PDB file of C-alpha atoms in Angstrom:
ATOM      1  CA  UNK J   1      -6.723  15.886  15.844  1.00 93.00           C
ATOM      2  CA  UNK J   2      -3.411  15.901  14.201  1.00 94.00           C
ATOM      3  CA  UNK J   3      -2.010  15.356  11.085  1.00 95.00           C
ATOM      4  CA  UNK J   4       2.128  15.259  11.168  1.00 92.00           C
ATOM      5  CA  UNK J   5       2.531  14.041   7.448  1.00 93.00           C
ATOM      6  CA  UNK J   6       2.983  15.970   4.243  1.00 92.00           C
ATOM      7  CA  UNK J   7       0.347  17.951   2.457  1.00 93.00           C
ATOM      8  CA  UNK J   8      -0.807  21.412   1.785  1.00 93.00           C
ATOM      9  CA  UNK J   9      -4.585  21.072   2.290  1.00 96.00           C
ATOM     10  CA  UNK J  10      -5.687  18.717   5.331  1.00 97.00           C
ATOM     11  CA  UNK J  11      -9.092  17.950   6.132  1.00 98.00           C
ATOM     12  CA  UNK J  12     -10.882  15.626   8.171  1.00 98.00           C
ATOM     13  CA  UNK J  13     -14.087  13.776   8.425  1.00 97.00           C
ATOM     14  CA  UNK J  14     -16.304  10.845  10.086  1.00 97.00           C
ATOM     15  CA  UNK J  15     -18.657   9.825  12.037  1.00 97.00           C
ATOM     16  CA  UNK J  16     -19.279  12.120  13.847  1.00 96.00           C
ATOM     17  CA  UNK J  17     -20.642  14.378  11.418  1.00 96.00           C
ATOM     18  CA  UNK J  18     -21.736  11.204   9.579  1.00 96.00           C
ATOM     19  CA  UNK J  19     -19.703  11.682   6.710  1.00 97.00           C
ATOM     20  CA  UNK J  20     -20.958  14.931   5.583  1.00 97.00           C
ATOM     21  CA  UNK J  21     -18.898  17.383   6.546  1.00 97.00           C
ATOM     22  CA  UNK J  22     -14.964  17.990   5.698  1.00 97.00           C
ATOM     23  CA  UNK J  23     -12.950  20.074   8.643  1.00 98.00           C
ATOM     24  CA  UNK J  24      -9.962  21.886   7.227  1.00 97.00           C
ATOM     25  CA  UNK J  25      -7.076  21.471   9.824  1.00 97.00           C
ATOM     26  CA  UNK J  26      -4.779  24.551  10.976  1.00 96.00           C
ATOM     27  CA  UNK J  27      -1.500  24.701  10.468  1.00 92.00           C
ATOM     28  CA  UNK J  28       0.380  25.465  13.815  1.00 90.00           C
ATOM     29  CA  UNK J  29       3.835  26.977  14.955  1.00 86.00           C
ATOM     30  CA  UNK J  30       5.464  23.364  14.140  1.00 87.00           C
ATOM     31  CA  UNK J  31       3.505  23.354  11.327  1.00 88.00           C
ATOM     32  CA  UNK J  32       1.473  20.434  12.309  1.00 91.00           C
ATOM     33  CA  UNK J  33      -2.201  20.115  10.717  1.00 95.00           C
ATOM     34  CA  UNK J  34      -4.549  20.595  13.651  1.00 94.00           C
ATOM     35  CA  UNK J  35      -8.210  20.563  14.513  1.00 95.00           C
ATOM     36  CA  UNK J  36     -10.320  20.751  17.822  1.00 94.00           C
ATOM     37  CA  UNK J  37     -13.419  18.925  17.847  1.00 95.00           C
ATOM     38  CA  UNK J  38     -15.766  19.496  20.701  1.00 93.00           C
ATOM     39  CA  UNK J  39     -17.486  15.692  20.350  1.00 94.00           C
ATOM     40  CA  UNK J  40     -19.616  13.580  22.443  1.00 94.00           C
ATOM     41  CA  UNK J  41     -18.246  10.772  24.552  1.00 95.00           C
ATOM     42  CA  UNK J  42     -18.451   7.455  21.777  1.00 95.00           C
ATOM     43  CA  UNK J  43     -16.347   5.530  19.044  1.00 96.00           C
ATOM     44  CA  UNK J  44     -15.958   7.326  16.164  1.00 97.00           C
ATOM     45  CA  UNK J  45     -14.604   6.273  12.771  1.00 98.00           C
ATOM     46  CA  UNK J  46     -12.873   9.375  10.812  1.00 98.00           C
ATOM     47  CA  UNK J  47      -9.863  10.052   8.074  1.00 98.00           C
ATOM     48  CA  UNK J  48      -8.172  12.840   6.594  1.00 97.00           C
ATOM     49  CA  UNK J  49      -8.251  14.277   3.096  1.00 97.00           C
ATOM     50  CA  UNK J  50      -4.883  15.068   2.079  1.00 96.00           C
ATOM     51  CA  UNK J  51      -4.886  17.128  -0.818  1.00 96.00           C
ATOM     52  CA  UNK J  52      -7.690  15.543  -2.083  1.00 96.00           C
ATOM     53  CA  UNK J  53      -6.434  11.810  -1.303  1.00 97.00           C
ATOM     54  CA  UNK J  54      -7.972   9.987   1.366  1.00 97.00           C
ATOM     55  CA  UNK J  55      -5.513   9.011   4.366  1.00 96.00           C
ATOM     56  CA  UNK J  56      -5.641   7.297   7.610  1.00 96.00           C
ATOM     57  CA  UNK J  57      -2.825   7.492  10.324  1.00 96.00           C
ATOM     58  CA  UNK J  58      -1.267   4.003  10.402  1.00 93.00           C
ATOM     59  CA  UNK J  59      -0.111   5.254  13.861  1.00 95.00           C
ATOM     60  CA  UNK J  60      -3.157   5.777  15.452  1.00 95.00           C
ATOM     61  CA  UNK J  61      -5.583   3.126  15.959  1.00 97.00           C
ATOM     62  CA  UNK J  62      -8.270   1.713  13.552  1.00 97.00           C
ATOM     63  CA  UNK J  63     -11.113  -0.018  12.281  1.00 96.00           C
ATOM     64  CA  UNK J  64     -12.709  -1.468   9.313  1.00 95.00           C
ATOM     65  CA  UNK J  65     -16.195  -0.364   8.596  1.00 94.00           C
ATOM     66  CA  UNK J  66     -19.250  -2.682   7.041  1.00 93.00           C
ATOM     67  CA  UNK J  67     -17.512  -2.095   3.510  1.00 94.00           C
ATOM     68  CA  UNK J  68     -14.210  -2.911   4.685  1.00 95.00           C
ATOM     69  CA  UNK J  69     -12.278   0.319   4.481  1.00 95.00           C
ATOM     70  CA  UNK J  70      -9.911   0.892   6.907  1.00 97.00           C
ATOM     71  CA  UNK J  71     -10.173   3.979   9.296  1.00 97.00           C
ATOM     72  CA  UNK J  72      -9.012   5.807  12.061  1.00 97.00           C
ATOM     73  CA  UNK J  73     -10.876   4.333  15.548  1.00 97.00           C
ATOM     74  CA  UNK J  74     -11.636   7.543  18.362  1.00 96.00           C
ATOM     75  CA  UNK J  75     -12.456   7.019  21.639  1.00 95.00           C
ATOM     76  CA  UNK J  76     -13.866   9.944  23.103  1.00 95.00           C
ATOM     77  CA  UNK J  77     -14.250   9.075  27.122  1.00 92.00           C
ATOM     78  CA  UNK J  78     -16.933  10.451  29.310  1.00 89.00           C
ATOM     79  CA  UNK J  79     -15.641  13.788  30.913  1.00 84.00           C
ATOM     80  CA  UNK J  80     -14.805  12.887  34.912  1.00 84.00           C
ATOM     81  CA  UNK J  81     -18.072  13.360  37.521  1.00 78.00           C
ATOM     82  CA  UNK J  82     -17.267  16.761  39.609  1.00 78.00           C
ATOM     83  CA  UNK J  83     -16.691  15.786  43.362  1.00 78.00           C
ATOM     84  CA  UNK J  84     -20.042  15.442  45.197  1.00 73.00           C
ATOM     85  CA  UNK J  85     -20.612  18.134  48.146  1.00 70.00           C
ATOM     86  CA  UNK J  86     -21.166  16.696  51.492  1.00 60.00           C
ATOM     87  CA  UNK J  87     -24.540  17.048  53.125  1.00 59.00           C
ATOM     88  CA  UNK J  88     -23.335  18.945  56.434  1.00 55.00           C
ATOM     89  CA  UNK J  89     -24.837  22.203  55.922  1.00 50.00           C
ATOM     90  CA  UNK J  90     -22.068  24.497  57.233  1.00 50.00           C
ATOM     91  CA  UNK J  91     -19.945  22.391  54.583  1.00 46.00           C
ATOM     92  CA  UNK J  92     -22.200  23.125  52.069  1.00 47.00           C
ATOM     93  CA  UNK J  93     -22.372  27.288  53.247  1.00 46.00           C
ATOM     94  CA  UNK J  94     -18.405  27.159  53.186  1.00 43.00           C
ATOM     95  CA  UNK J  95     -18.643  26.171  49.507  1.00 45.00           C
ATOM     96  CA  UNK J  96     -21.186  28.373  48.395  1.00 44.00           C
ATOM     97  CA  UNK J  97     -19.529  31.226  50.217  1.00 40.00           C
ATOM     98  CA  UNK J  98     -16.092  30.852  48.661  1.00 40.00           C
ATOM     99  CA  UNK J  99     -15.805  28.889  45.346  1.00 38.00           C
ATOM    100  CA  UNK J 100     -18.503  28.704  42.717  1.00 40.00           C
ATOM    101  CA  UNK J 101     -18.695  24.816  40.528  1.00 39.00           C
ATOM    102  CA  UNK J 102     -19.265  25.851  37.090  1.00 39.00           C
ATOM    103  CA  UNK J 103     -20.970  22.363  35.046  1.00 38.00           C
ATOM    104  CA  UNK J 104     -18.569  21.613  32.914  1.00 43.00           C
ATOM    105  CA  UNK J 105     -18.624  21.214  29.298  1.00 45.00           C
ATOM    106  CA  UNK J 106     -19.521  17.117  28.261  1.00 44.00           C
ATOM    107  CA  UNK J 107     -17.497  17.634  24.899  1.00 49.00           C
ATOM    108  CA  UNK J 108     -13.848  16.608  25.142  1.00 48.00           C
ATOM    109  CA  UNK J 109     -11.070  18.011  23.443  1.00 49.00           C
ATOM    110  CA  UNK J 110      -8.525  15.523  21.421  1.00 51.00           C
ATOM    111  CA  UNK J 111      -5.007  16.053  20.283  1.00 47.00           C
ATOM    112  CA  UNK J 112      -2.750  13.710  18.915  1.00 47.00           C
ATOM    113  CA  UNK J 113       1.104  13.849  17.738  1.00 45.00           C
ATOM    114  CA  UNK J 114       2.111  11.513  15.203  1.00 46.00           C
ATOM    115  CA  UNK J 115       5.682  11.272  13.465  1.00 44.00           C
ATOM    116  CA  UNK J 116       6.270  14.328  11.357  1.00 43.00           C
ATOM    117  CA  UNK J 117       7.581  12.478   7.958  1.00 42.00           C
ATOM    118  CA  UNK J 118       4.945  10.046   6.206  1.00 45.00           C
ATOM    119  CA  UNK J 119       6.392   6.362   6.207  1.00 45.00           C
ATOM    120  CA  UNK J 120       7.166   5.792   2.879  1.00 44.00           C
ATOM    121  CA  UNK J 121       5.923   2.256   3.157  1.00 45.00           C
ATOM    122  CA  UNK J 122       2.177   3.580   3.743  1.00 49.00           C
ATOM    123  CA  UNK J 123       1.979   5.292   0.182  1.00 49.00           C
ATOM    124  CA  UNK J 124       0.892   2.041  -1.144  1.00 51.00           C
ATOM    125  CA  UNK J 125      -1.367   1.346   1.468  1.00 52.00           C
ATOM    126  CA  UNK J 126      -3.323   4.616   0.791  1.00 53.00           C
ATOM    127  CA  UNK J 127      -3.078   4.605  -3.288  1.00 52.00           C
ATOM    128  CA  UNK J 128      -5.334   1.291  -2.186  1.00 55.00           C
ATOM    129  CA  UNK J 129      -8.137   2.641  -0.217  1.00 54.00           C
ATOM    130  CA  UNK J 130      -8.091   6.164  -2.359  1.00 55.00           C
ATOM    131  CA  UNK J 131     -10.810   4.685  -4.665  1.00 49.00           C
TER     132      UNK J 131
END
């Protein structure tokens, strides 16, 4: 996850930790705020806490939840089925001979860019939804 905007101290949180938990976000090369989350394949709701206001990207998409607060919407896909091996058996001794299928890891890795100045026509929006 990615936060392009101003602010010193970025964090993020949501449902996937069910609101408990605060992540504090990097600061990279460009410095752009960013996380890795390893998460399950789902919808998630999640927003940032930028120094200690609460955000949401207006450029990614989102959602309301039951108490009508608007939040950031993540889709985290199902990671892609690994080919399936044929059942000729010098097939399958050819592939066990030379290459080795390691299971792959279910959790998914997101990134995302977003403009690198905060629209001045959000700061309203978020001195809204910051009580």
């Amino acid at each position: 996850m990615e936060w392009s905007y101003s602010g010193d101290e970025v964090y993020v949180t949501g449902s996937f930790c069910d609101w408990t938990t605060t992540y504090l976000l990097s600061t990279n090369p460009k410095s752009i705020k960013t996380i890795k989350l390893n998460l399950h394949p789902g919808v998630y709701q999640y927003k940032f806490i930028v120094d200690g206001f609460w955000c949401y990207d207006v450029n990614k998409p989102t959602m309301k939840d039951q108490q009508g607060n608007v939040n950031n919407e993540l889709i985290v896909e199902p990671a892609p089925c690994p080919p399936q091996k044929s059942n000729n058996s010098h097939t399958q001794k050819s592939n066990n001979s030379h290459t080795q299928q390691k299971s792959k890891n279910s959790h998914t890795h997101i990134q995302f860019r977003t403009p690198l100045q905060f629209p001045c026509e959000l700061i309203p929006l978020i001195t809204q939804h910051m009580d």
